[in-house]
Tab-separated table of C-alpha atoms in Angstrom:
chain	number	residue	atom	x	y	z
A	1	MET	CA	-28.392	51.917	1.747
A	2	ILE	CA	-29.558	53.070	-1.298
A	3	GLU	CA	-25.480	53.871	-1.990
A	4	THR	CA	-25.020	50.071	-1.531
A	5	ALA	CA	-27.979	49.372	-3.634
A	6	LYS	CA	-26.725	51.248	-6.728
A	7	GLN	CA	-23.088	49.275	-6.411
A	8	ILE	CA	-24.665	46.406	-6.081
A	9	VAL	CA	-26.480	47.176	-9.103
A	10	ASP	CA	-24.138	48.591	-11.223
A	11	LYS	CA	-21.425	45.871	-10.284
A	12	LEU	CA	-23.585	43.184	-12.226
A	13	LYS	CA	-24.828	45.124	-14.890
A	14	SER	CA	-20.782	44.902	-15.167
A	15	ARG	CA	-20.751	41.639	-14.954
A	16	ASN	CA	-23.458	40.600	-16.150
A	17	GLU	CA	-25.180	39.197	-13.984
A	18	ARG	CA	-28.475	38.217	-12.944
A	19	ILE	CA	-30.264	37.897	-8.852
A	20	ALA	CA	-33.426	36.262	-7.828
A	21	ILE	CA	-34.122	37.076	-5.000
A	22	ALA	CA	-36.591	35.397	-2.159
A	23	GLU	CA	-37.636	37.404	0.726
A	24	SER	CA	-39.677	35.801	3.469
A	25	LEU	CA	-39.258	38.917	6.859
A	26	THR	CA	-38.151	41.473	4.356
A	27	GLY	CA	-41.284	41.074	3.051
A	28	GLY	CA	-40.047	42.106	-0.548
A	29	ALA	CA	-38.023	45.048	1.078
A	30	ILE	CA	-34.855	44.109	-0.404
A	31	THR	CA	-36.572	43.911	-3.969
A	32	SER	CA	-37.735	47.193	-3.131
A	33	ALA	CA	-34.837	49.006	-2.354
A	34	LEU	CA	-32.475	46.920	-5.183
A	35	THR	CA	-35.942	48.256	-7.416
A	36	ASP	CA	-35.197	52.561	-6.360
A	37	ILE	CA	-32.068	52.525	-8.603
A	38	PRO	CA	-32.249	52.931	-12.243
A	39	GLY	CA	-31.181	50.130	-14.252
A	40	THR	CA	-31.865	47.682	-11.972
A	41	SER	CA	-33.410	45.989	-15.346
A	42	HIS	CA	-30.859	44.995	-16.372
A	43	VAL	CA	-29.950	42.209	-12.981
A	44	LEU	CA	-33.299	41.518	-10.910
A	45	ILE	CA	-34.660	38.757	-12.797
A	46	GLY	CA	-37.483	38.824	-10.058
A	47	ALA	CA	-38.951	37.768	-6.257
A	48	ILE	CA	-40.629	35.633	-4.564
A	49	VAL	CA	-42.655	36.535	-0.787
A	50	ALA	CA	-42.772	33.464	0.540
A	51	TYR	CA	-44.360	34.035	3.307
A	52	SER	CA	-45.742	30.849	4.732
A	53	THR	CA	-44.420	27.792	4.803
A	54	ASP	CA	-46.485	26.676	2.087
A	55	ILE	CA	-45.201	28.539	-0.366
A	56	LYS	CA	-41.188	28.001	0.220
A	57	ILE	CA	-42.465	24.372	-0.016
A	58	ARG	CA	-44.622	24.844	-2.818
A	59	GLU	CA	-43.089	27.357	-4.979
A	60	LEU	CA	-38.637	27.565	-3.858
A	61	GLY	CA	-38.998	23.793	-3.084
A	62	VAL	CA	-37.964	23.235	0.558
A	63	SER	CA	-38.328	20.011	1.353
A	64	PRO	CA	-40.948	19.825	4.348
A	65	GLU	CA	-38.334	17.809	6.627
A	66	SER	CA	-35.467	20.303	6.380
A	67	ILE	CA	-38.889	22.061	8.502
A	68	SER	CA	-39.735	19.605	10.382
A	69	LYS	CA	-36.263	18.456	11.242
A	70	TYR	CA	-34.809	22.741	11.411
A	71	GLY	CA	-37.532	24.696	11.762
A	72	VAL	CA	-38.304	27.134	8.976
A	73	VAL	CA	-36.271	29.591	10.287
A	74	SER	CA	-32.528	27.964	10.357
A	75	GLN	CA	-29.588	27.530	7.998
A	76	GLU	CA	-30.566	25.019	6.176
A	77	VAL	CA	-33.959	26.471	5.176
A	78	VAL	CA	-32.815	29.548	4.239
A	79	LEU	CA	-30.160	28.216	1.833
A	80	GLN	CA	-32.888	25.567	-0.070
A	81	MET	CA	-35.099	28.769	-0.495
A	82	ALA	CA	-31.298	31.113	-2.142
A	83	ASP	CA	-31.078	27.443	-4.084
A	84	GLY	CA	-34.683	27.767	-4.848
A	85	ILE	CA	-35.618	30.925	-6.472
A	86	ARG	CA	-31.470	30.594	-8.144
A	87	SER	CA	-32.872	27.598	-9.618
A	88	LYS	CA	-36.194	28.632	-10.527
A	89	PHE	CA	-35.640	32.105	-12.129
A	90	GLY	CA	-32.190	31.116	-13.616
A	91	SER	CA	-29.809	33.510	-11.745
A	92	ASP	CA	-26.440	33.632	-11.365
A	93	TRP	CA	-27.430	35.396	-7.904
A	94	SER	CA	-29.925	34.822	-4.971
A	95	ILE	CA	-30.763	36.138	-1.682
A	96	ALA	CA	-32.942	34.821	0.302
A	97	THR	CA	-34.369	35.678	3.896
A	98	THR	CA	-36.286	33.926	7.207
A	99	GLY	CA	-36.177	34.788	10.188
A	100	VAL	CA	-38.649	36.670	13.438
A	101	ALA	CA	-39.144	40.507	12.412
A	102	GLY	CA	-41.681	39.984	16.140
A	103	PRO	CA	-42.939	41.555	18.213
A	104	GLY	CA	-42.107	38.330	19.948
A	105	PRO	CA	-40.933	34.650	19.361
A	106	SER	CA	-42.560	32.475	16.414
A	107	HIS	CA	-42.258	28.951	16.723
A	108	GLY	CA	-39.817	29.198	19.930
A	109	VAL	CA	-37.517	31.301	17.726
A	110	ALA	CA	-36.421	34.477	19.390
A	111	ALA	CA	-37.705	38.051	17.991
A	112	GLY	CA	-34.923	39.281	16.265
A	113	THR	CA	-33.402	36.039	14.632
A	114	VAL	CA	-32.668	36.227	10.801
A	115	TRP	CA	-30.747	33.988	8.513
A	116	ILE	CA	-29.561	35.408	5.495
A	117	ALA	CA	-28.330	32.845	2.637
A	118	ILE	CA	-26.387	34.790	-0.552
A	119	LEU	CA	-25.589	31.838	-3.493
A	120	GLY	CA	-23.430	32.909	-6.780
A	121	PRO	CA	-20.931	31.645	-9.351
A	122	ASN	CA	-18.024	29.682	-7.215
A	123	THR	CA	-20.211	32.467	-3.915
A	124	ARG	CA	-22.535	29.769	-0.901
A	125	GLU	CA	-22.422	32.053	2.314
A	126	SER	CA	-25.201	32.046	4.736
A	127	LEU	CA	-25.111	34.117	7.806
A	128	LEU	CA	-27.146	34.204	11.674
A	129	LEU	CA	-28.086	37.723	12.898
A	130	SER	CA	-29.952	38.764	16.188
A	131	LEU	CA	-30.849	41.998	15.907
A	132	ALA	CA	-32.008	43.908	18.092
A	133	GLY	CA	-35.739	46.865	18.352
A	134	ASP	CA	-38.722	46.181	17.783
A	135	ARG	CA	-40.888	45.006	13.617
A	136	ASP	CA	-39.159	47.972	10.979
A	137	ASP	CA	-35.425	47.538	12.912
A	138	VAL	CA	-35.254	44.226	13.112
A	139	ARG	CA	-36.234	44.482	9.245
A	140	ARG	CA	-34.412	47.235	7.961
A	141	GLY	CA	-31.326	45.873	9.405
A	142	ALA	CA	-31.861	42.379	7.733
A	143	VAL	CA	-32.195	44.599	4.117
A	144	GLU	CA	-29.167	46.175	5.173
A	145	SER	CA	-27.244	43.412	5.996
A	146	ALA	CA	-28.260	41.152	2.813
A	147	LEU	CA	-27.025	44.037	0.931
A	148	ALA	CA	-24.051	45.103	2.987
A	149	THR	CA	-22.807	41.186	2.975
A	150	LEU	CA	-23.011	40.538	-1.438
A	151	ALA	CA	-21.427	43.439	-1.504
A	152	ARG	CA	-18.850	42.272	0.402
A	153	ILE	CA	-19.298	39.456	-1.746
A	154	LEU	CA	-18.813	41.464	-5.399
A	155	GLY	CA	-15.923	43.069	-3.862
A	156	LEU	CA	-17.132	46.440	-3.896
């Protein structure tokens, strides 16, 4: 994961592009993985850990109607989180995560269900994961998948 994070930071630096991150179930772990890399300050604008629904709505502009209709763990919500952080911070790229780490289901959504969104210049991608394991395994898998997906999009 450290090597992937380093490649992402180096690639964004070389392209003079910046990123912002909106995390829910990952609780800041994607941001932490990136900030472990020297030079990240050149590319990372900032992040919001939007663990509560209220913060997703108030700080990231997620529509309450989308939450009511689709649920907080949904493609619609994760894309709105990614749109919201990108707009709020004026970044080129954004990553957003939402899901259920466990140990059990939440609001009818199974533990291990994760949505990730990555937005960038000419990029709007989301993916649904069903991860096995305990809370730590699910959160770690979400971070690794988010970074691997961004690396793939960046051509790494």
